Short mmCIF file of C-alpha atoms in Angstrom, two decimals:
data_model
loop_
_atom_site.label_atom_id
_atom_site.label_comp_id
_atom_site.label_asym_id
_atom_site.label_seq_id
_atom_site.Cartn_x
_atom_site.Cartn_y
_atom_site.Cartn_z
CA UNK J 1 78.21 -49.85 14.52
CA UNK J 2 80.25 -48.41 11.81
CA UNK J 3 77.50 -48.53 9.48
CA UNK J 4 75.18 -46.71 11.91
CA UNK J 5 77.33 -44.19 12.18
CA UNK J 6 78.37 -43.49 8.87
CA UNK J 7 74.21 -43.00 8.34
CA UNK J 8 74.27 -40.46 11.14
CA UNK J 9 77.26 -38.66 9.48
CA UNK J 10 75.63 -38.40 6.62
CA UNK J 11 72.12 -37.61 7.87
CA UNK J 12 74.36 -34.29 9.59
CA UNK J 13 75.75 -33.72 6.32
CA UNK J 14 72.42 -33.38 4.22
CA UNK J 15 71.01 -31.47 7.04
CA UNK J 16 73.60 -28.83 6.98
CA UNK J 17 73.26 -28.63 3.33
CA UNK J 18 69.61 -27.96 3.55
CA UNK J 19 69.99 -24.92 5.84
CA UNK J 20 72.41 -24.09 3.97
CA UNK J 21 70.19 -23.67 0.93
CA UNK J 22 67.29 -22.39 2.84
CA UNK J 23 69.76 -19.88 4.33
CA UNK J 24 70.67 -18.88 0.78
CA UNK J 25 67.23 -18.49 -0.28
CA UNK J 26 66.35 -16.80 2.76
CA UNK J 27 69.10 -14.02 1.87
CA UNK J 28 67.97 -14.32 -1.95
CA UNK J 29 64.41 -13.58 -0.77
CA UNK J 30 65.29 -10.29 1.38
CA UNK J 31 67.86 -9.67 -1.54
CA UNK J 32 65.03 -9.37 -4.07
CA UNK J 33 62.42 -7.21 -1.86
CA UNK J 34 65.07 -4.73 -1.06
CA UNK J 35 65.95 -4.69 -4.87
CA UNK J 36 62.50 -4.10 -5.86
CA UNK J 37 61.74 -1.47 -3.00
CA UNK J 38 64.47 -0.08 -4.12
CA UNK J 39 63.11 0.18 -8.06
CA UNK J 40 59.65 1.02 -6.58
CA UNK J 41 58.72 -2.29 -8.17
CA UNK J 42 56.66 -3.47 -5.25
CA UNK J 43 53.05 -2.84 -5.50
CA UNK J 44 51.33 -2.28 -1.96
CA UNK J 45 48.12 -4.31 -1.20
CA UNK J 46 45.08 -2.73 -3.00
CA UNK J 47 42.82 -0.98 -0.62
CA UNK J 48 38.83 -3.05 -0.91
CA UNK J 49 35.51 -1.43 0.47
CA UNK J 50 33.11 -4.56 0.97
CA UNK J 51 29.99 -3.56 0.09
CA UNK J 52 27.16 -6.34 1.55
CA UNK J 53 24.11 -7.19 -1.14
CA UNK J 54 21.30 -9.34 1.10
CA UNK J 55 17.97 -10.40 -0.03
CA UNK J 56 16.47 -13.25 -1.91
CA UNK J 57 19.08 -14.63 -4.94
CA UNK J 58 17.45 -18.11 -5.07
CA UNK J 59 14.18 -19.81 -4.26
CA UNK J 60 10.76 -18.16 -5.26
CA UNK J 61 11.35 -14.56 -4.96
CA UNK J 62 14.97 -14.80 -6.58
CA UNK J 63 13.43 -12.45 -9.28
CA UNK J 64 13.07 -9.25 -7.16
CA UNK J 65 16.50 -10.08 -5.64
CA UNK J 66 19.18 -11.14 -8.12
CA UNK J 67 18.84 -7.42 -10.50
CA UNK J 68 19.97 -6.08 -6.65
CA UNK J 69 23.03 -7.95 -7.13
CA UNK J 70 23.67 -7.14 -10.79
CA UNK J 71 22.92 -3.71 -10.21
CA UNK J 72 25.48 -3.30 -7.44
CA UNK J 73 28.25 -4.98 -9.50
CA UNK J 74 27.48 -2.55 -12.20
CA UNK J 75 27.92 0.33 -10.16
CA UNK J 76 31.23 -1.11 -8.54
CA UNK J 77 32.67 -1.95 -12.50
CA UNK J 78 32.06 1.54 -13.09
CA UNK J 79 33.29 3.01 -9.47
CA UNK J 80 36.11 0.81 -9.89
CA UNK J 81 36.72 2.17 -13.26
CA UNK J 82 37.00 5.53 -11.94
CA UNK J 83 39.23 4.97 -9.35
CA UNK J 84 37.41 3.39 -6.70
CA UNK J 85 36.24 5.40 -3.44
CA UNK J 86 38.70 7.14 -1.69
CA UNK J 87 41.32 4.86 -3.44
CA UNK J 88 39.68 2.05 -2.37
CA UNK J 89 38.22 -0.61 -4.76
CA UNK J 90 34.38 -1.43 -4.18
CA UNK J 91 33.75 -5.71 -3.68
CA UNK J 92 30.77 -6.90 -4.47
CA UNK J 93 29.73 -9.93 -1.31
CA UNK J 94 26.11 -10.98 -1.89
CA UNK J 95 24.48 -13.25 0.75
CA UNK J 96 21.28 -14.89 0.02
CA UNK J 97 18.27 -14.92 2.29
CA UNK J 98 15.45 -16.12 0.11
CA UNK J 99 13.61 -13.35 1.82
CA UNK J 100 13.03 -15.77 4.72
CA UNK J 101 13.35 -13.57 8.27
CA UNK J 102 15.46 -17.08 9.75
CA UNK J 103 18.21 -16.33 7.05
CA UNK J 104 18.17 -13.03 7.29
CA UNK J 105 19.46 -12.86 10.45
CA UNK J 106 22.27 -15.67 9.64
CA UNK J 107 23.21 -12.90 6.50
CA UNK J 108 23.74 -10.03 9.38
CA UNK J 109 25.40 -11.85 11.82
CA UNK J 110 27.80 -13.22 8.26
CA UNK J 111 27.71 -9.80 7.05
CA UNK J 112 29.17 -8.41 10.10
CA UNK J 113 31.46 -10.88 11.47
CA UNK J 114 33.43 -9.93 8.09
CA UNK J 115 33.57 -6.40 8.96
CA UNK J 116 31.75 -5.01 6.16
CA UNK J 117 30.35 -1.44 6.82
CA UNK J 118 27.40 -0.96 4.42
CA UNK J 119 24.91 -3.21 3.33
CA UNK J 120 22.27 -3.00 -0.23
CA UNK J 121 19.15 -4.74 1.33
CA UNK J 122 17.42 -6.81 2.04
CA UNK J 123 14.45 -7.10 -0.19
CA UNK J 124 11.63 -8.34 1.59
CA UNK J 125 10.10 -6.50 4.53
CA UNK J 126 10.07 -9.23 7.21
CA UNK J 127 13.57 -10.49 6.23
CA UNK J 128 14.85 -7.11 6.98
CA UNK J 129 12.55 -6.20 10.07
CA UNK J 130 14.54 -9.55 11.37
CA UNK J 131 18.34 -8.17 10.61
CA UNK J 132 18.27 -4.86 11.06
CA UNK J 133 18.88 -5.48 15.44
CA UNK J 134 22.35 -7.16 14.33
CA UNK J 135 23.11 -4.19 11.93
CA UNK J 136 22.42 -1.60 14.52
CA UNK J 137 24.24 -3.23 16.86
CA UNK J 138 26.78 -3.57 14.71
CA UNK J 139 26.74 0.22 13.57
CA UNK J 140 26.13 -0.79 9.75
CA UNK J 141 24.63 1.02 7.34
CA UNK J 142 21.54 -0.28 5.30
CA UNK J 143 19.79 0.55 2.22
CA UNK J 144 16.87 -0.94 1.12
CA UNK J 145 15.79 -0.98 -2.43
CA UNK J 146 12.62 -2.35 -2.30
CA UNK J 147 11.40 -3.01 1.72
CA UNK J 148 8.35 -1.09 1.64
CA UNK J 149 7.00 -1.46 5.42
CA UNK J 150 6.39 2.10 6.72
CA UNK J 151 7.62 0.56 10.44
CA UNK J 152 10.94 0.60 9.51
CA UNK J 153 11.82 4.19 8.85
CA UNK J 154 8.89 5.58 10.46
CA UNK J 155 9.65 4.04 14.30
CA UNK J 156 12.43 5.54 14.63
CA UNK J 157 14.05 2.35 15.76
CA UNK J 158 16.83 2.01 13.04
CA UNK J 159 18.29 5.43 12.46
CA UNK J 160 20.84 3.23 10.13
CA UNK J 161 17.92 1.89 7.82
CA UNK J 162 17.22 3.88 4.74
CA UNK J 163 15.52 3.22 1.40
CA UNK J 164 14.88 4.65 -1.96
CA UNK J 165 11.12 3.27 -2.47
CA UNK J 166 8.76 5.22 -1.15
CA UNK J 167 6.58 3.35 2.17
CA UNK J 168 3.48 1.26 2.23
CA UNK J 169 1.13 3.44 3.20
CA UNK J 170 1.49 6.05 0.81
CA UNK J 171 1.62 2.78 -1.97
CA UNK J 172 -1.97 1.96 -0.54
CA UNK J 173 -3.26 4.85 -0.32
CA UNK J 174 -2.21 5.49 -4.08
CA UNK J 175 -4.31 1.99 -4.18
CA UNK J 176 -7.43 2.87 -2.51
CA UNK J 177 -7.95 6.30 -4.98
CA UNK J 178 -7.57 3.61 -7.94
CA UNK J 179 -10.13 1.55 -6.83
CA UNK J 180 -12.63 4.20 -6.30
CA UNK J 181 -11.32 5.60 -9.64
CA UNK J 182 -12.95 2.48 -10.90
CA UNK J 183 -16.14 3.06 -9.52
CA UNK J 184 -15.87 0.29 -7.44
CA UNK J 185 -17.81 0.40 -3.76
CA UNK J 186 -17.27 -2.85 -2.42
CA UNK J 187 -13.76 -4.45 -1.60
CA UNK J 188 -12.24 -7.57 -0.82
CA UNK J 189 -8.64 -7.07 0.82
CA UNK J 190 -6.47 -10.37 0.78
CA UNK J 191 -2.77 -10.58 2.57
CA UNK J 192 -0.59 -13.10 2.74
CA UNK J 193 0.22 -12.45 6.95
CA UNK J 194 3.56 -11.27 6.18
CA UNK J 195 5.41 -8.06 7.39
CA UNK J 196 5.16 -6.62 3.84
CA UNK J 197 1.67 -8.16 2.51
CA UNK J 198 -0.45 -7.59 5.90
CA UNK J 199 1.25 -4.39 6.58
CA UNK J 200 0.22 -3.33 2.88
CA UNK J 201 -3.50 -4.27 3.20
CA UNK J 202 -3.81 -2.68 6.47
CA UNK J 203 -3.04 0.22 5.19
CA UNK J 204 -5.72 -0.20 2.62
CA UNK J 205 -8.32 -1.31 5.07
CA UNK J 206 -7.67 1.87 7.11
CA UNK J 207 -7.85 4.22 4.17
CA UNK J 208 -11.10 2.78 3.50
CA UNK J 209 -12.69 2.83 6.86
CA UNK J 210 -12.02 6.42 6.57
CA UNK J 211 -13.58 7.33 3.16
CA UNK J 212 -18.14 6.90 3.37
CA UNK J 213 -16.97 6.02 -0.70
CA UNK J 214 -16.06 2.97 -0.48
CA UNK J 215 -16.66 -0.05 2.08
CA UNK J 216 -14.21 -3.26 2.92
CA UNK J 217 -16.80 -6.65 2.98
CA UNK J 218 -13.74 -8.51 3.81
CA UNK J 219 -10.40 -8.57 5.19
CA UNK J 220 -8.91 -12.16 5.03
CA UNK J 221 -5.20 -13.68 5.44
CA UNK J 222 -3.62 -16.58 3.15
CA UNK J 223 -0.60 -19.04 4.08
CA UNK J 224 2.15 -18.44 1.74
CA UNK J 225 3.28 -21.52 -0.05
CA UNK J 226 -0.53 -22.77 0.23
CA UNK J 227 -1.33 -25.42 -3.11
CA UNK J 228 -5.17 -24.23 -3.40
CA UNK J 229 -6.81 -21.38 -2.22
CA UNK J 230 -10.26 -21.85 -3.43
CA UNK J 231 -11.68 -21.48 0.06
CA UNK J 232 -10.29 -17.86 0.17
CA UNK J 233 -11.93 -17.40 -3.72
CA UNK J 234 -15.28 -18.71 -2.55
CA UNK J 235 -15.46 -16.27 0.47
CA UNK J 236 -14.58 -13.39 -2.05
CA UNK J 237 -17.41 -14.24 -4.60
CA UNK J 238 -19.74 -14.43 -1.51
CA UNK J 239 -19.03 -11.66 0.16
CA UNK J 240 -20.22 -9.74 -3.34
CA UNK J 241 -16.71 -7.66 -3.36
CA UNK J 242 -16.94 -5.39 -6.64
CA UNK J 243 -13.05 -6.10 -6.57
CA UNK J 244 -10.00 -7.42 -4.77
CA UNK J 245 -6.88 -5.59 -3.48
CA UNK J 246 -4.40 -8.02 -2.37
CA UNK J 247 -0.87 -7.55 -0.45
CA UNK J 248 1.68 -10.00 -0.85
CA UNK J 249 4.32 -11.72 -3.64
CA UNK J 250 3.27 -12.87 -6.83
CA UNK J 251 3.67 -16.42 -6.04
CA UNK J 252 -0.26 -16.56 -3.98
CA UNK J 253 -1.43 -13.43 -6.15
CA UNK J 254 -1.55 -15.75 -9.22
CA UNK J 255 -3.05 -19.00 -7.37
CA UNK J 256 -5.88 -16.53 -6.20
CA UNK J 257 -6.02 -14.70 -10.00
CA UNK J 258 -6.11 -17.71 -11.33
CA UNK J 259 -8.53 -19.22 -9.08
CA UNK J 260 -11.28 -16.59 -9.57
CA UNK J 261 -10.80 -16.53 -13.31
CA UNK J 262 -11.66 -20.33 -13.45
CA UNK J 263 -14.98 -19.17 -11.33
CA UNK J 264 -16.07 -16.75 -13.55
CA UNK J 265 -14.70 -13.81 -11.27
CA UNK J 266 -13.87 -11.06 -13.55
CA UNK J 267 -14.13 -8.09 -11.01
CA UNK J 268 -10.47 -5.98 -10.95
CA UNK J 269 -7.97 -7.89 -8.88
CA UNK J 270 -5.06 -4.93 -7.97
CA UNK J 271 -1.76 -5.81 -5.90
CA UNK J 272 1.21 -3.92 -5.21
CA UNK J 273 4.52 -3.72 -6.16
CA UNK J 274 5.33 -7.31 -5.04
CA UNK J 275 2.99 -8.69 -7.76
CA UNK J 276 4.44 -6.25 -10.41
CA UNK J 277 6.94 -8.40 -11.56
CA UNK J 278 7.17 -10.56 -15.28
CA UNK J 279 7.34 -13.44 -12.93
CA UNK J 280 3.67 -13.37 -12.03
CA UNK J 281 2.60 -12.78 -15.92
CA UNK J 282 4.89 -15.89 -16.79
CA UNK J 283 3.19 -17.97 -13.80
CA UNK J 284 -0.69 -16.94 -13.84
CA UNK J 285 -0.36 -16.68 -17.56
CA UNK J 286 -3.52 -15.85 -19.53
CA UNK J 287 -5.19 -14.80 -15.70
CA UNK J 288 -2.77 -11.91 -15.43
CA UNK J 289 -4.17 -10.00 -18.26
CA UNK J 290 -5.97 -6.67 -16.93
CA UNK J 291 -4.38 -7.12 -13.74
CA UNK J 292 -3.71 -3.89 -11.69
CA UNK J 293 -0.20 -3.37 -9.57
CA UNK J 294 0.99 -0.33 -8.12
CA UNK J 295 5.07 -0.08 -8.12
CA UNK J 296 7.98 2.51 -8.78
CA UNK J 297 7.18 5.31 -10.28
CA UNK J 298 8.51 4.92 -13.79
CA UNK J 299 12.05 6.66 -14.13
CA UNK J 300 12.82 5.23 -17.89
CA UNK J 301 13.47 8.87 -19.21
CA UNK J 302 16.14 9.98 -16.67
CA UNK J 303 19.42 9.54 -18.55
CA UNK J 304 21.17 7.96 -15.80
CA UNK J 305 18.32 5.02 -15.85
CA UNK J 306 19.10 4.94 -19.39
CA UNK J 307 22.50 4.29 -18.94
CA UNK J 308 22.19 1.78 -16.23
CA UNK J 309 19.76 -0.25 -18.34
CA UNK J 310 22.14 0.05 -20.94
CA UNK J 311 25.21 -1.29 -18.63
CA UNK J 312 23.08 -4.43 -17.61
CA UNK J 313 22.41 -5.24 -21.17
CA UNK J 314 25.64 -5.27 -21.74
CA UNK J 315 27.05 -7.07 -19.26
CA UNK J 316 23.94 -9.83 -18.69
CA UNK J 317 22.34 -9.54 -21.81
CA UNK J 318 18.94 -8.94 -20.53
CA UNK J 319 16.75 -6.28 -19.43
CA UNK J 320 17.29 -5.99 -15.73
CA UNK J 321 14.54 -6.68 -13.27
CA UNK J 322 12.04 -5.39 -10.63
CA UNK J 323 13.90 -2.84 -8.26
CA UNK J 324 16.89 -2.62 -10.15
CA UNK J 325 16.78 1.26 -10.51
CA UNK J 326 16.28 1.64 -6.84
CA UNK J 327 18.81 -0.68 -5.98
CA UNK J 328 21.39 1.23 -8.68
CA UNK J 329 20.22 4.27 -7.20
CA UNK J 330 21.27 2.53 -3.53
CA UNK J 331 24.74 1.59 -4.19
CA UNK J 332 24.96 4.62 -5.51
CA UNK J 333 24.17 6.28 -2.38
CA UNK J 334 26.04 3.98 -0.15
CA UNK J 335 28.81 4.67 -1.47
CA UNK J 336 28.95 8.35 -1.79
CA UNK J 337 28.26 8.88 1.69
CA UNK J 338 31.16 6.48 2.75
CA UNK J 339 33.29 9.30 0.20
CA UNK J 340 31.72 12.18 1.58
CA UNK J 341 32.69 10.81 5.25
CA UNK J 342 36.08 10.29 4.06
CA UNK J 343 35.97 6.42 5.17
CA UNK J 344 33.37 4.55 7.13
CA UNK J 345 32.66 6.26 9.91
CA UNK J 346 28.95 4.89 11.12
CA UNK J 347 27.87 8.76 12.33
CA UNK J 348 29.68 10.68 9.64
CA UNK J 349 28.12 8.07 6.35
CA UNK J 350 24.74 8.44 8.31
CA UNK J 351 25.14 12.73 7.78
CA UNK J 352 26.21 11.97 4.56
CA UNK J 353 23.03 10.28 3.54
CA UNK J 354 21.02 12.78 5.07
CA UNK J 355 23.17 16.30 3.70
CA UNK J 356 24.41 14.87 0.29
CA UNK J 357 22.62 14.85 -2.69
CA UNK J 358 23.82 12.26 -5.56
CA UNK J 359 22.07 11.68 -8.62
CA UNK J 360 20.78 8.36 -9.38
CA UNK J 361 18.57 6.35 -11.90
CA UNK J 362 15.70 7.45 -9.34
CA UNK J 363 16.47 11.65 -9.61
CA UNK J 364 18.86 13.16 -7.42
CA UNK J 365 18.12 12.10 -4.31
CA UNK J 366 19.20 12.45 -0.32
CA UNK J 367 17.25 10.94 2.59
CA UNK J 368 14.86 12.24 5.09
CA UNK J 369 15.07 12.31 9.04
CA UNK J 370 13.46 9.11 8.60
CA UNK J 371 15.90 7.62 6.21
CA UNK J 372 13.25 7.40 3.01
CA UNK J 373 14.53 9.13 -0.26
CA UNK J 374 12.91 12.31 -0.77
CA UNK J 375 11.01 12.57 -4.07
CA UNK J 376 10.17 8.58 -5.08
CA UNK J 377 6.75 7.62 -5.46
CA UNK J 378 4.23 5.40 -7.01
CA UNK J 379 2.77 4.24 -10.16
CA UNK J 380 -0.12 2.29 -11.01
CA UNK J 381 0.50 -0.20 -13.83
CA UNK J 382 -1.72 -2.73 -15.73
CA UNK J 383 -1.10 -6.39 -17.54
CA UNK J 384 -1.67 -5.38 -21.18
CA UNK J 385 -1.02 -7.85 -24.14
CA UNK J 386 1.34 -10.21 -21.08
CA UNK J 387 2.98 -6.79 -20.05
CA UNK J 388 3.42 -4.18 -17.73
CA UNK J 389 2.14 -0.66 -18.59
CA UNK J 390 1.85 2.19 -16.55
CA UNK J 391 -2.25 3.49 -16.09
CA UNK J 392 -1.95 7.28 -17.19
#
């Protein structure tokens, strides 16, 4: 019994020795705050503004969606630099979607559980036809760099969608004058039965039903992802098209390039801007030559483009990628309206956007009623010698 007991004196002992330090540290603890409020020693928590980056950052079209990301950590490290916005440091948070509509929709419902405000994105048309719902509801604001689908501004639906690439249709219609420019009177059109690729040739079918000049012999979808698509070569070589225009990603534009090159096909094959991308040249290789894709107009002698190309050398140590301007030119843009509003205040960024002009890789830009940047356009370019060059 004695024994027992001396164990519980001693377990009392200990014990009160233990609060006894914690007490101590306790009272060191406040001790040291108050001394350091006191010396105005104590830094308070930096203020962050979160801004979203969705699109495609792995799996085919990780090309046309990883310079989105670089480019909008390049314009934080120099916001940042500067001070932030508002006094509030800019945080990069990408979220991949490999441009898939399913995970798109997971990235906005991510994207907004977190609380962030404004979102760079996404980059394919279908993946951001699918999130924008959960962004409206929401109240985020979005900026696309490179999601082309005239739907999206032009319904009306999405008063907090913008983008700073010009639509679809004015993209075909810029196609359709090239192809007669070529003399050519017959013309296959080829999508891929996406949002972006079917939208696209659409709007080349209609501009040709409209114009005596120039006829459509046929108008034929392709599965994406698809190993072979000689069925969808033969029907072009029989239909006695003088030339293809196709709408889709430059994963099925070089299957089908390549396809009719290995038949003997060597009418003009012209795409759009989701072709013109090194990616295709490195995959259809030798097929690609004297291909034709329309894209961003080229901004490489506006100083600020200069300097951003510059920055992502720098930091990367390559050239950037497709969209890279316009999605520079969109974080750009985001976050100037959120310091024009003063904060993030959903009506008072969406003024912002639509009063404030900025100036941006892409020319000093603000946005229409619609939410499309006033002043961007289209090029034509052509695969010359395995690159890109613009058609004068």
């Amino acid at each position: 019994m004695r024994v027992k007991l001396s164990l519980i004196a001693l377990c009392l002992v200990m014990a009160a020795m233990l609060a006894a330090c914690g007490g101590e540290a306790k009272k060191d603890e406040k001790q040291d705050k108050k001394a350091d409020v006191e010396t105005g020693e104590v830094a308070a928590p930096a203020k962050k503004l979160v801004l979203g980056v969705a699109g495609a950052h792995s799996g085919d079209l990780a090309s046309y969606g990883l310079p989105t990301v670089n480019a909008a950590k390049l314009v934080a490290d120099k916001i940042n630099a500067a001070g932030g916005v508002n006094g509030a440091m800019v945080e990069v948070m990408p979220q991949d979607d490999q441009c898939k509509p399913e995970l798109a929709t997971n990235v906005a419902t991510k994207l907004l559980s977190d609380g962030v405000k404004i979102v760079l994105g996404h980059i394919c048309s279908g993946a951001t036809k699918a999130a924008l719902p959960i962004y409206l509801s929401g109240k985020i604001v979005v900026m696309s760099p490179s999601a082309t689908n005239p739907p999206l501004t032009q319904s009306g639906e999405y008063p907090n969608f913008f983008r700073t690439i010009a639509p679809d249709d004015a993209q075909a219609a810029l196609e359709v004058s090239f192809a007669k420019s070529l003399g050519l009177k017959k013309v296959a059109i080829i999508h891929d039965k996406g949002d972006y690729g079917k939208g696209f040739a659409s709007f080349c079918k209609q501009f040709i039903d409209a114009d005596p000049a120039i006829e459509q012999v046929l108008f034929e979808g392709v599965t994406p992802g698809a190993v072979d698509y000689s069925a969808v070569v033969q029907k072009i070589k029989s239909s006695g098209a003088e030339g293809v225009i196709f709408g889709g990603y430059h994963p099925e534009a070089s299957k089908i390039v390549t396809g009719m090159r290995k038949k003997g096909m060597d009418i003009p094959f012209m795409s759009d801007d989701g072709v013109k991308d090194d990616t295709f040249i490195k995959v259809a290789g030798k097929y690609a030559e004297g291909v034709y894709a329309t894209g961003p107009m080229d901004f490489s002698s506006n100083p600020l483009y200069q300097e951003a190309v510059a920055a992502h050398k720098a930091k990367f140590g390559t050239d950037p990628g497709p969209f890279f301007p316009e999605a520079y030119s969109a974080a750009l843009a985001l976050l100037n309206a959120v310091k024009v509003a003063g904060g993030t205040d959903y009506d008072k960024m969406i003024d912002a956007l639509h009063t404030s002009y900025v100036d941006t890789p892409v020319g000093k830009i603000k946005f229409d009623a619609k939410g499309d940047a006033e002043g961007v356009g289209f090029a034509v370019y052509q695969v010359k010698d395995g690159k890109y060059v613009e058609v004068k």
